[in-house]
Structure formats: structure tokens, C-alpha cells
């Protein structure tokens, strides 16, 4: 017999819900406030070394880093260096990025930074299929407040030096050819020349990083085909069984490939489980945070009520 939930269990659930709601609103307010001053970021060129001198919770070498990419570069890795100049421990709790193509990696959560301790946060931008100037924000949530780190990559899609790989930006003819191949064989995306973008980046990845390289490359793409679903619009209420089926086996008759290795895909069972866990536990919270941020950015309607005298 299934016992009804106790009052204590219900109280715990209500407390957890209130905590998550508070965190979502807190992040929304802080992120939307920061977005209004993004143009004030002073960028340090990727690879250049500089002693931490910018104070924002920690002392940072820079709050923004930029890079002029080469045609063969697909994953751009930035390193943000910092030092705890205070006399107290500071916890780095988690990170949020403005797009699935950008991933920040922490050694552990929470990451406790001792007084005078130095550290660095690597942030990777996946620029496959992109062109122009790409700018992304990563929010570092700490026990002393939030820090927004900005990464910017300039991608030249028009010209390519002699002997280099072709531009990342696919032409309409290439896109049409890819669709024809997928219609004949939905697993074609994991074969031949497609391996470079759709297989290699997933090797060794798990959770959110795996989502960015396996799912986000198509479902979060700015110029995705009309029939490619934006997963954020359908994620609500989807359980583990739903995501596991679509990732592992997909659905015959559609262009969505099966990612399970038993079907010719690139992902093993452990990777699929980590991706399902991300999509059911973390992904919905990120969607709520993004919605709250967008709501906070909207101008408030003017009140028609006259002020009291």
C-alpha cells in the first residue's frame, strides 16, 4: 500500500519549490540588469596574459575575452583567471550560459575558493555553422553575488586563406543536399563529412556539454530548418522515457537520427543517461530562468492611476 505523503514531506517540497523560485527570480533580476551594460565590457584578446586587476567578487584578468577565429577552429576555448583577494572563503555554486553552444566547466560544485587562492574557469564556444560576430554571456553564481563573463568570437565567412578548410557557413545548396541525404538515410548525419560536426564534438561529453554538441547544434541553431523543433517549446512535462526514446531510437519516418550506438549513432548508454538526466532535471530550470530574464527585460506598462496627493 502506498502511504500518503506526510506533512513534513509536503513542507520540504514547498520549501524546495520556494528556494528554486527565489533563485530563478534572483538570477533573472541580476542578469537582466547586467545586460544593459554589456557594451561597457573591455575585451582581452584570447591568449594574452594579464594580472588579475578587475574587481567583481574576485579579482579577474578580464570580464570579457575576444578572438578572431580561423576557418579550421570549431571549438573556441577561453580561460578566465581570477584570485580571491578577500579574507574569507567564497563559493562558486554554478554557472549559466546564454546559449547551449557555450559551456563553462567547473571542477566541482560548490567550488570553494580560499583567501588568496587563484583559479580559472574555461569557457568553450562551439562555432559550427556560425558566421559574423558571436557574443555570449556566462553567469557565475557565487556566495557573494553573480559575475557575468562575456566571450566574443569574430568569424569571417566570406574569405578563406589558400589551403584552409572552407567556411563554416553552409550555402543553400549544401543545406538542400544535406536534407536530401537525410531523407534517404536519417543516420547520414553521423557519416562521411558530417562526422566532423556531429560526431567528434560529442566524444567524452556528458550532460549539458553533450546537449550543446549533440542537440543544440541543430535545435538551438539560428537558421534551423522550419521542421526542426525548438526543444524549449516542448520540454514541459516530458519524462525520462520520452527523452530516452527520442534520443536512443528516434522515430522511423522522420529526419531525426537515432543517437544510440546500437542504431549507428555516436552515443553510448552512459552518455544517453546523462543527457536524459540533464533534459529532465536541469533543462526545465534553465528554461524558467530564461523566461524570467526575458520578462524582467520587458518595459513595465504605465499605470493610469493618478498618484495620491
XYZ file of C-alpha atoms in Angstrom:
309
model
C 0.000 0.000 0.000
C 1.294 3.453 -0.901
C 1.369 5.706 2.146
C 0.157 9.294 1.739
C 2.829 11.969 1.941
C 3.381 13.297 5.459
C 3.117 16.964 6.400
C 6.903 17.027 6.799
C 7.387 15.745 3.237
C 4.949 18.355 1.911
C 6.736 21.093 3.863
C 10.072 20.016 2.369
C 8.591 20.097 -1.144
C 7.137 23.574 -0.583
C 10.479 24.800 0.784
C 12.403 23.407 -2.215
C 9.881 24.969 -4.612
C 10.206 28.362 -2.887
C 14.008 28.122 -2.975
C 14.055 27.300 -6.714
C 11.588 30.115 -7.429
C 13.698 32.580 -5.434
C 16.862 31.516 -7.283
C 15.116 31.913 -10.647
C 13.869 35.430 -9.820
C 17.232 36.407 -8.298
C 19.103 35.306 -11.408
C 16.584 36.994 -13.685
C 16.951 40.355 -11.965
C 20.729 40.229 -11.803
C 21.154 39.005 -15.388
C 18.708 41.482 -16.901
C 20.392 44.324 -15.023
C 23.781 43.248 -16.326
C 22.570 43.013 -19.925
C 22.005 46.768 -20.021
C 25.723 47.465 -19.507
C 27.139 44.697 -21.712
C 28.511 47.328 -24.090
C 30.886 48.526 -21.347
C 32.856 45.262 -21.386
C 36.556 45.748 -22.107
C 37.801 42.712 -24.008
C 41.132 40.988 -23.545
C 42.317 39.088 -26.609
C 42.278 35.314 -26.136
C 45.721 34.022 -25.161
C 47.021 37.318 -23.787
C 48.151 37.219 -20.155
C 47.289 39.889 -17.635
C 47.453 40.014 -13.846
C 44.003 39.999 -12.182
C 43.013 43.640 -11.737
C 39.258 43.807 -12.420
C 37.270 43.523 -9.205
C 33.920 41.725 -9.287
C 33.574 39.395 -6.270
C 37.042 38.099 -7.242
C 39.884 39.914 -8.978
C 39.744 38.917 -12.671
C 42.207 39.295 -15.521
C 39.184 40.462 -17.554
C 35.402 40.168 -17.612
C 35.388 39.859 -21.399
C 37.584 37.993 -23.873
C 37.588 38.073 -27.658
C 39.061 36.081 -30.517
C 39.392 36.336 -34.301
C 38.820 32.738 -35.335
C 40.417 30.763 -38.142
C 38.325 28.672 -40.573
C 39.547 25.386 -39.064
C 38.602 26.361 -35.493
C 35.329 24.806 -34.380
C 35.580 24.927 -30.577
C 36.979 28.178 -29.150
C 38.240 27.806 -25.569
C 38.613 30.909 -23.399
C 40.232 30.883 -19.949
C 39.168 33.433 -17.328
C 41.701 33.760 -14.491
C 40.783 35.058 -11.040
C 42.007 35.366 -7.449
C 40.174 35.599 -4.138
C 41.607 38.786 -2.611
C 39.313 38.681 0.429
C 39.934 37.147 3.849
C 37.012 34.716 3.566
C 36.082 31.625 1.584
C 33.924 32.258 -1.492
C 31.797 29.531 -3.048
C 31.261 29.248 -6.789
C 27.901 27.474 -6.863
C 27.109 27.066 -10.552
C 27.190 28.700 -13.975
C 24.541 29.625 -16.541
C 25.215 30.456 -20.180
C 23.090 32.482 -22.585
C 23.148 29.739 -25.227
C 23.590 25.983 -25.489
C 26.602 26.454 -27.770
C 28.588 27.895 -24.847
C 29.704 25.777 -21.896
C 31.575 26.748 -18.726
C 33.305 23.973 -16.797
C 33.745 23.910 -13.019
C 35.916 21.279 -11.281
C 33.219 20.712 -8.646
C 30.024 22.203 -7.215
C 30.234 24.069 -4.995
C 33.820 25.115 -5.711
C 35.258 26.694 -2.560
C 37.914 29.345 -3.208
C 40.125 30.049 -0.196
C 41.562 33.505 0.629
C 44.392 34.427 -1.807
C 43.666 31.297 -3.859
C 43.891 31.581 -7.641
C 41.815 29.721 -10.183
C 40.444 29.799 -13.708
C 37.199 28.982 -15.483
C 37.382 27.563 -19.036
C 34.511 28.568 -21.317
C 34.073 26.810 -24.654
C 32.118 28.262 -27.577
C 31.006 25.897 -30.336
C 31.000 27.993 -33.522
C 29.993 25.292 -36.002
C 27.693 26.682 -38.683
C 28.048 30.245 -37.419
C 29.320 33.414 -39.074
C 29.811 37.054 -38.149
C 30.419 38.284 -34.607
C 29.130 35.886 -31.947
C 28.860 37.204 -28.384
C 27.757 35.058 -25.431
C 27.438 35.602 -21.684
C 28.242 33.196 -18.860
C 26.909 33.970 -15.386
C 28.997 32.684 -12.487
C 26.831 32.304 -9.375
C 28.838 32.761 -6.149
C 28.069 33.089 -2.452
C 28.951 36.793 -2.725
C 26.958 37.661 -5.840
C 26.934 36.977 -9.566
C 29.638 37.679 -12.127
C 28.945 37.869 -15.877
C 31.783 36.836 -18.191
C 31.440 37.711 -21.876
C 33.068 35.844 -24.750
C 33.144 37.219 -28.295
C 34.299 35.498 -31.480
C 34.618 37.165 -34.880
C 34.111 34.674 -37.709
C 34.891 35.610 -41.284
C 32.598 33.604 -43.559
C 33.355 35.355 -46.824
C 37.033 34.705 -47.421
C 39.302 31.753 -46.710
C 43.111 31.738 -46.941
C 44.565 29.458 -49.573
C 44.893 25.886 -48.335
C 42.488 26.245 -45.407
C 39.192 24.486 -44.837
C 36.043 26.003 -46.363
C 33.792 28.400 -44.491
C 31.587 27.046 -41.679
C 28.541 28.850 -43.071
C 26.685 26.371 -45.262
C 25.234 27.515 -48.565
C 21.594 26.949 -49.503
C 22.734 24.258 -51.951
C 24.633 22.425 -49.209
C 21.673 22.624 -46.845
C 19.341 21.256 -49.530
C 21.766 18.428 -50.305
C 22.001 17.536 -46.611
C 18.204 17.313 -46.408
C 18.083 15.020 -49.436
C 20.649 12.724 -47.850
C 18.772 12.702 -44.540
C 15.523 11.815 -46.330
C 17.240 8.745 -47.800
C 19.107 7.811 -44.620
C 18.453 9.646 -41.366
C 21.759 8.316 -39.957
C 23.724 10.108 -42.708
C 24.392 12.972 -40.287
C 26.831 10.645 -38.464
C 28.700 9.567 -41.586
C 31.367 10.808 -44.002
C 31.971 14.595 -43.927
C 29.255 15.112 -41.284
C 31.391 13.334 -38.659
C 33.447 16.492 -38.090
C 30.467 18.471 -36.756
C 28.026 15.836 -35.468
C 30.190 13.024 -34.054
C 33.634 14.217 -32.965
C 32.337 17.022 -30.680
C 30.254 14.504 -28.682
C 33.198 12.276 -27.740
C 33.644 12.193 -23.963
C 30.867 14.742 -23.372
C 28.091 14.329 -20.810
C 25.095 16.276 -19.531
C 24.901 19.907 -20.562
C 28.072 19.767 -22.667
C 26.655 16.803 -24.540
C 23.394 18.671 -25.123
C 25.314 21.589 -26.640
C 27.277 19.379 -29.044
C 24.665 16.716 -29.876
C 21.327 18.558 -29.649
C 21.996 22.294 -29.620
C 23.910 22.258 -32.910
C 20.568 21.658 -34.690
C 17.764 22.501 -32.258
C 19.321 25.763 -30.999
C 20.666 26.880 -34.381
C 19.591 30.338 -35.504
C 18.971 29.224 -39.098
C 17.498 25.795 -38.333
C 15.019 24.321 -40.796
C 11.324 25.017 -40.008
C 10.631 21.362 -39.136
C 13.491 21.209 -36.587
C 11.800 21.667 -33.217
C 12.967 24.231 -30.692
C 13.169 21.887 -27.709
C 12.452 24.626 -25.172
C 8.913 24.936 -26.538
C 8.049 21.270 -25.959
C 10.115 20.393 -22.876
C 7.402 20.968 -20.259
C 6.021 17.748 -18.824
C 8.310 15.416 -20.769
C 9.598 12.497 -18.683
C 12.715 10.329 -18.875
C 11.030 7.708 -21.055
C 10.119 10.339 -23.667
C 13.634 11.771 -23.963
C 15.314 8.354 -23.814
C 13.191 7.027 -26.687
C 13.758 10.028 -28.961
C 17.498 10.203 -28.260
C 18.243 6.491 -28.379
C 15.916 5.333 -31.179
C 14.129 8.416 -32.539
C 11.101 7.697 -34.734
C 11.198 5.903 -38.092
C 9.934 8.015 -40.959
C 11.327 11.263 -39.535
C 14.608 13.058 -40.246
C 15.620 12.849 -36.584
C 18.525 10.357 -36.342
C 18.894 7.705 -33.644
C 21.830 8.603 -31.382
C 22.206 5.172 -29.725
C 25.295 3.239 -30.805
C 23.177 0.149 -31.430
C 21.471 2.109 -34.229
C 24.666 3.559 -35.691
C 24.695 6.706 -33.569
C 27.651 8.158 -31.623
C 26.353 7.919 -28.017
C 26.830 5.055 -25.576
C 24.328 4.131 -22.866
C 26.081 6.178 -20.172
C 26.072 9.323 -22.333
C 22.391 8.931 -23.170
C 21.507 8.562 -19.484
C 23.462 11.729 -18.639
C 21.669 13.606 -21.424
C 18.253 12.391 -20.257
C 19.091 13.443 -16.686
C 20.035 16.929 -17.920
C 16.864 17.299 -20.010
C 14.545 16.238 -17.166
C 16.229 17.898 -14.168
C 18.308 20.906 -15.255
C 16.937 21.923 -18.669
C 13.452 22.876 -17.320
C 15.011 25.099 -14.631
C 17.150 26.839 -17.241
C 14.037 27.481 -19.332
C 12.267 29.071 -16.336
C 15.309 31.234 -15.652
C 15.435 32.395 -19.269
C 11.705 33.174 -19.271
C 12.071 35.177 -16.059
C 15.013 37.087 -17.559
C 13.027 37.934 -20.693
C 10.048 39.024 -18.586
C 12.282 41.261 -16.466
C 13.645 42.926 -19.622
C 10.194 43.979 -20.848
C 9.291 47.606 -20.047
C 6.604 47.956 -17.412
C 3.240 49.291 -18.577
C 2.452 52.810 -17.412
C -0.210 52.993 -14.738
C -3.343 55.054 -15.407
C -3.947 55.552 -11.691
C -3.300 59.109 -10.534
C -0.866 59.454 -7.605
C -2.344 60.291 -4.213
C -1.813 63.844 -3.016
